[in-house]
Amino acid sequence: MTTRVIVWRHGNTDWNAGGRVQGQTDVPLNDLGRRQAAEAATLLAALQPDAIVASDLRRAADTAAALAAVTGQTVSHDQRLRERFFGAWQGLTTAEVAAQRPEEFARWRAGEDVVGGDVETLDDLGKRVADGLQDAARLAPGGLVVAATHGAAARQGIGHLLGWPIQQVRTLRALQNCHWVELTSDDDRGWQLSAYNVGAFSDRPVPPPV
């Protein structure tokens, strides 16, 4: 029995557009993000998901709600699918972080696990998101679950599920807004990556996954 999980990044926000670090700040979708969510929802609804789960942050919850509006399903929410907590960085642009907290910024750019500034470690992030995705899969064994989450959370959670070391996870390109990853899980092969960065906006720039 194979279970499929779609890990779906939320639509665009004004902070995405401005290169501002969101982390767990509850920033809503902008007009573009709402259009992205509606268009992606049409594509995902055609896959006939059996369950929908989302981070409780509005940008992910409202992205999931666009799919639920098409399918008639309800969305369950899981705080473990929240974005990485970026501590003192939240609300700053990446340029401001680089100028004001250069040592931390250098560690982040290098992909180090511990950055400082109360930024959540990659290991902690990967574990909590992977736990959330595991439980999401249990909502529809043998079926398809869509989990709406965030850029850094998606990448690190997926890497943890697949058993990849941090440096290997860094080889994954950042997910574009409203793009998704497809994972499969079965008793014989465990978790496998089936598709990555799928969506309707492949020609658009990739905002940083923060």
PDB file of C-alpha atoms in Angstrom:
ATOM      1  CA  MET A   1       0.000   0.000   0.000  1.00  0.00           C
ATOM      2  CA  THR A   2       1.480   3.311  -1.118  1.00  0.00           C
ATOM      3  CA  THR A   3       0.555   6.635   0.447  1.00  0.00           C
ATOM      4  CA  ARG A   4       1.249   9.859  -1.436  1.00  0.00           C
ATOM      5  CA  VAL A   5       1.926  13.189   0.268  1.00  0.00           C
ATOM      6  CA  ILE A   6       1.984  16.506  -1.599  1.00  0.00           C
ATOM      7  CA  VAL A   7       4.076  19.045   0.339  1.00  0.00           C
ATOM      8  CA  TRP A   8       2.826  22.420  -0.906  1.00  0.00           C
ATOM      9  CA  ARG A   9       4.474  25.801  -0.308  1.00  0.00           C
ATOM     10  CA  HIS A  10       2.112  28.722   0.341  1.00  0.00           C
ATOM     11  CA  GLY A  11       1.418  31.552  -2.108  1.00  0.00           C
ATOM     12  CA  ASN A  12       3.262  34.847  -2.321  1.00  0.00           C
ATOM     13  CA  THR A  13       3.179  37.480   0.441  1.00  0.00           C
ATOM     14  CA  ASP A  14       4.321  41.091   0.547  1.00  0.00           C
ATOM     15  CA  TRP A  15       7.230  39.984   2.719  1.00  0.00           C
ATOM     16  CA  ASN A  16       8.241  37.395   0.126  1.00  0.00           C
ATOM     17  CA  ALA A  17       8.142  40.087  -2.519  1.00  0.00           C
ATOM     18  CA  GLY A  18      10.229  42.444  -0.383  1.00  0.00           C
ATOM     19  CA  GLY A  19      12.848  39.870   0.634  1.00  0.00           C
ATOM     20  CA  ARG A  20      11.818  40.153   4.278  1.00  0.00           C
ATOM     21  CA  VAL A  21      12.341  37.277   6.710  1.00  0.00           C
ATOM     22  CA  GLN A  22       8.946  35.924   7.763  1.00  0.00           C
ATOM     23  CA  GLY A  23       9.757  32.893   9.865  1.00  0.00           C
ATOM     24  CA  GLN A  24       6.775  32.383  12.148  1.00  0.00           C
ATOM     25  CA  THR A  25       5.445  35.929  11.766  1.00  0.00           C
ATOM     26  CA  ASP A  26       1.843  35.537  10.628  1.00  0.00           C
ATOM     27  CA  VAL A  27       1.971  37.358   7.295  1.00  0.00           C
ATOM     28  CA  PRO A  28      -1.089  36.972   5.008  1.00  0.00           C
ATOM     29  CA  LEU A  29      -1.132  36.196   1.311  1.00  0.00           C
ATOM     30  CA  ASN A  30      -1.112  39.163  -1.064  1.00  0.00           C
ATOM     31  CA  ASP A  31      -3.243  39.411  -4.216  1.00  0.00           C
ATOM     32  CA  LEU A  32      -0.662  37.470  -6.236  1.00  0.00           C
ATOM     33  CA  GLY A  33      -0.507  34.789  -3.564  1.00  0.00           C
ATOM     34  CA  ARG A  34      -4.266  34.357  -3.589  1.00  0.00           C
ATOM     35  CA  ARG A  35      -4.259  34.022  -7.379  1.00  0.00           C
ATOM     36  CA  GLN A  36      -1.437  31.494  -7.192  1.00  0.00           C
ATOM     37  CA  ALA A  37      -3.286  29.466  -4.573  1.00  0.00           C
ATOM     38  CA  ALA A  38      -6.475  29.418  -6.637  1.00  0.00           C
ATOM     39  CA  GLU A  39      -4.679  28.332  -9.801  1.00  0.00           C
ATOM     40  CA  ALA A  40      -2.623  25.663  -8.020  1.00  0.00           C
ATOM     41  CA  ALA A  41      -5.755  24.443  -6.233  1.00  0.00           C
ATOM     42  CA  THR A  42      -7.341  23.632  -9.584  1.00  0.00           C
ATOM     43  CA  LEU A  43      -4.365  21.457 -10.508  1.00  0.00           C
ATOM     44  CA  LEU A  44      -4.215  19.726  -7.128  1.00  0.00           C
ATOM     45  CA  ALA A  45      -7.958  19.107  -6.984  1.00  0.00           C
ATOM     46  CA  ALA A  46      -7.623  17.065 -10.172  1.00  0.00           C
ATOM     47  CA  LEU A  47      -5.412  14.649  -8.194  1.00  0.00           C
ATOM     48  CA  GLN A  48      -8.396  13.958  -5.886  1.00  0.00           C
ATOM     49  CA  PRO A  49      -6.772  14.389  -2.475  1.00  0.00           C
ATOM     50  CA  ASP A  50      -8.235  12.411   0.407  1.00  0.00           C
ATOM     51  CA  ALA A  51      -7.171  14.863   3.120  1.00  0.00           C
ATOM     52  CA  ILE A  52      -5.767  18.378   3.465  1.00  0.00           C
ATOM     53  CA  VAL A  53      -3.599  19.605   6.340  1.00  0.00           C
ATOM     54  CA  ALA A  54      -1.811  22.931   6.773  1.00  0.00           C
ATOM     55  CA  SER A  55       0.408  25.008   8.977  1.00  0.00           C
ATOM     56  CA  ASP A  56      -1.739  27.267  11.138  1.00  0.00           C
ATOM     57  CA  LEU A  57       0.043  30.399   9.866  1.00  0.00           C
ATOM     58  CA  ARG A  58      -2.358  32.328   7.631  1.00  0.00           C
ATOM     59  CA  ARG A  59      -0.323  32.220   4.435  1.00  0.00           C
ATOM     60  CA  ALA A  60      -0.314  28.410   4.480  1.00  0.00           C
ATOM     61  CA  ALA A  61      -3.781  27.974   6.000  1.00  0.00           C
ATOM     62  CA  ASP A  62      -5.343  30.264   3.369  1.00  0.00           C
ATOM     63  CA  THR A  63      -3.451  28.484   0.591  1.00  0.00           C
ATOM     64  CA  ALA A  64      -4.914  25.186   1.798  1.00  0.00           C
ATOM     65  CA  ALA A  65      -8.345  26.794   2.084  1.00  0.00           C
ATOM     66  CA  ALA A  66      -8.231  27.560  -1.655  1.00  0.00           C
ATOM     67  CA  LEU A  67      -7.940  23.826  -2.335  1.00  0.00           C
ATOM     68  CA  ALA A  68     -10.657  22.974   0.180  1.00  0.00           C
ATOM     69  CA  ALA A  69     -12.971  25.448  -1.565  1.00  0.00           C
ATOM     70  CA  VAL A  70     -12.603  23.425  -4.768  1.00  0.00           C
ATOM     71  CA  THR A  71     -12.805  19.939  -3.251  1.00  0.00           C
ATOM     72  CA  GLY A  72     -15.396  20.616  -0.536  1.00  0.00           C
ATOM     73  CA  GLN A  73     -13.090  19.176   2.136  1.00  0.00           C
ATOM     74  CA  THR A  74     -12.096  20.610   5.488  1.00  0.00           C
ATOM     75  CA  VAL A  75      -8.540  21.534   6.437  1.00  0.00           C
ATOM     76  CA  SER A  76      -6.866  20.333   9.622  1.00  0.00           C
ATOM     77  CA  HIS A  77      -4.078  22.491  11.047  1.00  0.00           C
ATOM     78  CA  ASP A  78      -0.773  21.439  12.562  1.00  0.00           C
ATOM     79  CA  GLN A  79       1.659  23.860  14.218  1.00  0.00           C
ATOM     80  CA  ARG A  80       4.517  21.461  13.419  1.00  0.00           C
ATOM     81  CA  LEU A  81       4.192  22.480   9.759  1.00  0.00           C
ATOM     82  CA  ARG A  82       5.052  26.101  10.578  1.00  0.00           C
ATOM     83  CA  GLU A  83       8.017  27.807   8.969  1.00  0.00           C
ATOM     84  CA  ARG A  84      11.423  27.793  10.624  1.00  0.00           C
ATOM     85  CA  PHE A  85      11.535  30.167  13.598  1.00  0.00           C
ATOM     86  CA  PHE A  86      13.996  32.887  12.664  1.00  0.00           C
ATOM     87  CA  GLY A  87      14.218  34.605  16.048  1.00  0.00           C
ATOM     88  CA  ALA A  88      15.814  38.058  15.920  1.00  0.00           C
ATOM     89  CA  TRP A  89      15.812  37.971  12.117  1.00  0.00           C
ATOM     90  CA  GLN A  90      12.045  38.058  11.727  1.00  0.00           C
ATOM     91  CA  GLY A  91      10.861  41.297  10.130  1.00  0.00           C
ATOM     92  CA  LEU A  92      14.273  42.203   8.726  1.00  0.00           C
ATOM     93  CA  THR A  93      15.182  42.050   5.064  1.00  0.00           C
ATOM     94  CA  THR A  94      17.945  39.627   4.180  1.00  0.00           C
ATOM     95  CA  ALA A  95      20.129  42.653   3.368  1.00  0.00           C
ATOM     96  CA  GLU A  96      19.498  44.026   6.877  1.00  0.00           C
ATOM     97  CA  VAL A  97      20.374  40.669   8.433  1.00  0.00           C
ATOM     98  CA  ALA A  98      23.623  40.579   6.461  1.00  0.00           C
ATOM     99  CA  ALA A  99      24.516  44.094   7.635  1.00  0.00           C
ATOM    100  CA  GLN A 100      23.371  43.856  11.259  1.00  0.00           C
ATOM    101  CA  ARG A 101      24.169  40.203  12.059  1.00  0.00           C
ATOM    102  CA  PRO A 102      26.972  39.283   9.642  1.00  0.00           C
ATOM    103  CA  GLU A 103      28.343  36.269  11.539  1.00  0.00           C
ATOM    104  CA  GLU A 104      24.927  34.674  11.846  1.00  0.00           C
ATOM    105  CA  PHE A 105      24.178  35.464   8.212  1.00  0.00           C
ATOM    106  CA  ALA A 106      27.427  33.821   7.109  1.00  0.00           C
ATOM    107  CA  ARG A 107      26.565  30.667   9.059  1.00  0.00           C
ATOM    108  CA  TRP A 108      23.097  30.608   7.472  1.00  0.00           C
ATOM    109  CA  ARG A 109      24.523  31.059   3.975  1.00  0.00           C
ATOM    110  CA  ALA A 110      26.956  28.220   4.657  1.00  0.00           C
ATOM    111  CA  GLY A 111      24.062  25.944   5.658  1.00  0.00           C
ATOM    112  CA  GLU A 112      25.225  25.429   9.217  1.00  0.00           C
ATOM    113  CA  ASP A 113      22.830  23.752  11.635  1.00  0.00           C
ATOM    114  CA  VAL A 114      23.225  26.331  14.410  1.00  0.00           C
ATOM    115  CA  VAL A 115      23.001  29.957  13.255  1.00  0.00           C
ATOM    116  CA  GLY A 116      22.494  31.929  16.476  1.00  0.00           C
ATOM    117  CA  GLY A 117      20.113  34.817  17.111  1.00  0.00           C
ATOM    118  CA  ASP A 118      17.487  32.354  18.391  1.00  0.00           C
ATOM    119  CA  VAL A 119      17.098  30.948  14.872  1.00  0.00           C
ATOM    120  CA  GLU A 120      15.725  27.404  15.042  1.00  0.00           C
ATOM    121  CA  THR A 121      18.321  24.750  14.207  1.00  0.00           C
ATOM    122  CA  LEU A 122      17.955  22.812  10.978  1.00  0.00           C
ATOM    123  CA  ASP A 123      17.896  19.562  12.933  1.00  0.00           C
ATOM    124  CA  ASP A 124      15.005  20.701  15.139  1.00  0.00           C
ATOM    125  CA  LEU A 125      13.158  22.067  12.107  1.00  0.00           C
ATOM    126  CA  GLY A 126      13.577  18.863  10.131  1.00  0.00           C
ATOM    127  CA  LYS A 127      12.408  16.670  13.005  1.00  0.00           C
ATOM    128  CA  ARG A 128       9.248  18.622  13.808  1.00  0.00           C
ATOM    129  CA  VAL A 129       8.148  19.048  10.184  1.00  0.00           C
ATOM    130  CA  ALA A 130       8.884  15.385   9.414  1.00  0.00           C
ATOM    131  CA  ASP A 131       6.788  14.365  12.427  1.00  0.00           C
ATOM    132  CA  GLY A 132       3.951  16.517  11.102  1.00  0.00           C
ATOM    133  CA  LEU A 133       4.220  14.989   7.637  1.00  0.00           C
ATOM    134  CA  GLN A 134       4.278  11.474   9.070  1.00  0.00           C
ATOM    135  CA  ASP A 135       1.039  12.173  10.922  1.00  0.00           C
ATOM    136  CA  ALA A 136      -0.434  13.812   7.821  1.00  0.00           C
ATOM    137  CA  ALA A 137       0.220  10.600   5.880  1.00  0.00           C
ATOM    138  CA  ARG A 138      -1.721   8.674   8.514  1.00  0.00           C
ATOM    139  CA  LEU A 139      -4.840  10.681   7.673  1.00  0.00           C
ATOM    140  CA  ALA A 140      -5.277   8.673   4.462  1.00  0.00           C
ATOM    141  CA  PRO A 141      -3.267   5.425   4.347  1.00  0.00           C
ATOM    142  CA  GLY A 142      -3.004   4.312   0.736  1.00  0.00           C
ATOM    143  CA  GLY A 143      -4.432   7.635  -0.429  1.00  0.00           C
ATOM    144  CA  LEU A 144      -3.251  11.185  -1.181  1.00  0.00           C
ATOM    145  CA  VAL A 145      -2.725  13.911   1.404  1.00  0.00           C
ATOM    146  CA  VAL A 146      -1.909  17.555   0.625  1.00  0.00           C
ATOM    147  CA  ALA A 147       0.103  19.366   3.305  1.00  0.00           C
ATOM    148  CA  ALA A 148       0.413  23.152   2.933  1.00  0.00           C
ATOM    149  CA  THR A 149       3.535  24.494   4.585  1.00  0.00           C
ATOM    150  CA  HIS A 150       6.496  26.828   3.983  1.00  0.00           C
ATOM    151  CA  GLY A 151       9.714  26.907   1.981  1.00  0.00           C
ATOM    152  CA  ALA A 152      12.440  26.138   4.514  1.00  0.00           C
ATOM    153  CA  ALA A 153      10.087  23.886   6.489  1.00  0.00           C
ATOM    154  CA  ALA A 154       9.233  21.843   3.406  1.00  0.00           C
ATOM    155  CA  ARG A 155      12.808  21.348   2.314  1.00  0.00           C
ATOM    156  CA  GLN A 156      14.180  20.390   5.721  1.00  0.00           C
ATOM    157  CA  GLY A 157      11.206  18.206   6.641  1.00  0.00           C
ATOM    158  CA  ILE A 158      11.483  16.317   3.379  1.00  0.00           C
ATOM    159  CA  GLY A 159      15.212  15.861   3.867  1.00  0.00           C
ATOM    160  CA  HIS A 160      14.653  14.439   7.336  1.00  0.00           C
ATOM    161  CA  LEU A 161      12.023  11.992   6.081  1.00  0.00           C
ATOM    162  CA  LEU A 162      14.384  10.802   3.345  1.00  0.00           C
ATOM    163  CA  GLY A 163      17.281  10.439   5.782  1.00  0.00           C
ATOM    164  CA  TRP A 164      19.457  12.957   3.952  1.00  0.00           C
ATOM    165  CA  PRO A 165      22.300  14.821   5.692  1.00  0.00           C
ATOM    166  CA  ILE A 166      22.010  18.606   5.858  1.00  0.00           C
ATOM    167  CA  GLN A 167      24.516  19.178   3.050  1.00  0.00           C
ATOM    168  CA  GLN A 168      22.518  16.954   0.725  1.00  0.00           C
ATOM    169  CA  VAL A 169      19.324  18.805   1.568  1.00  0.00           C
ATOM    170  CA  ARG A 170      21.077  22.001   0.426  1.00  0.00           C
ATOM    171  CA  THR A 171      21.230  20.584  -3.105  1.00  0.00           C
ATOM    172  CA  LEU A 172      17.441  20.965  -3.358  1.00  0.00           C
ATOM    173  CA  ARG A 173      16.499  24.216  -5.072  1.00  0.00           C
ATOM    174  CA  ALA A 174      14.188  26.457  -3.038  1.00  0.00           C
ATOM    175  CA  LEU A 175      10.510  25.780  -3.663  1.00  0.00           C
ATOM    176  CA  GLN A 176       8.708  28.507  -5.568  1.00  0.00           C
ATOM    177  CA  ASN A 177       5.541  29.952  -4.099  1.00  0.00           C
ATOM    178  CA  CYS A 178       2.593  27.570  -4.549  1.00  0.00           C
ATOM    179  CA  HIS A 179       4.834  24.823  -5.934  1.00  0.00           C
ATOM    180  CA  TRP A 180       4.924  21.401  -4.374  1.00  0.00           C
ATOM    181  CA  VAL A 181       6.831  18.197  -3.778  1.00  0.00           C
ATOM    182  CA  GLU A 182       5.366  14.714  -4.119  1.00  0.00           C
ATOM    183  CA  LEU A 183       6.496  12.004  -1.719  1.00  0.00           C
ATOM    184  CA  THR A 184       5.471   8.375  -1.548  1.00  0.00           C
ATOM    185  CA  SER A 185       5.646   6.005   1.388  1.00  0.00           C
ATOM    186  CA  ASP A 186       5.203   2.250   1.580  1.00  0.00           C
ATOM    187  CA  ASP A 187       6.285  -0.554   3.876  1.00  0.00           C
ATOM    188  CA  ASP A 188       8.916  -1.933   1.491  1.00  0.00           C
ATOM    189  CA  ARG A 189      10.737   1.216   0.394  1.00  0.00           C
ATOM    190  CA  GLY A 190       9.868   3.773   3.043  1.00  0.00           C
ATOM    191  CA  TRP A 191       9.801   7.405   1.950  1.00  0.00           C
ATOM    192  CA  GLN A 192      10.794   8.321  -1.602  1.00  0.00           C
ATOM    193  CA  LEU A 193      10.911  11.577  -3.545  1.00  0.00           C
ATOM    194  CA  SER A 194       8.634  11.344  -6.580  1.00  0.00           C
ATOM    195  CA  ALA A 195       8.559  14.930  -7.908  1.00  0.00           C
ATOM    196  CA  TYR A 196       9.995  18.306  -6.864  1.00  0.00           C
ATOM    197  CA  ASN A 197       9.092  21.977  -7.471  1.00  0.00           C
ATOM    198  CA  VAL A 198       5.964  21.174  -9.478  1.00  0.00           C
ATOM    199  CA  GLY A 199       3.500  23.949 -10.236  1.00  0.00           C
ATOM    200  CA  ALA A 200       2.132  26.505 -12.636  1.00  0.00           C
ATOM    201  CA  PHE A 201       4.652  29.316 -12.138  1.00  0.00           C
ATOM    202  CA  SER A 202       7.998  27.830 -13.209  1.00  0.00           C
ATOM    203  CA  ASP A 203       9.069  30.985 -15.082  1.00  0.00           C
ATOM    204  CA  ARG A 204       8.942  33.231 -12.021  1.00  0.00           C
ATOM    205  CA  PRO A 205      11.840  34.130  -9.695  1.00  0.00           C
ATOM    206  CA  VAL A 206      12.202  32.132  -6.479  1.00  0.00           C
ATOM    207  CA  PRO A 207      11.808  34.228  -3.310  1.00  0.00           C
ATOM    208  CA  PRO A 208      14.037  33.123  -0.428  1.00  0.00           C
ATOM    209  CA  PRO A 209      12.418  30.341   1.688  1.00  0.00           C
ATOM    210  CA  VAL A 210      12.177  32.454   4.834  1.00  0.00           C
TER     211      VAL A 210
END
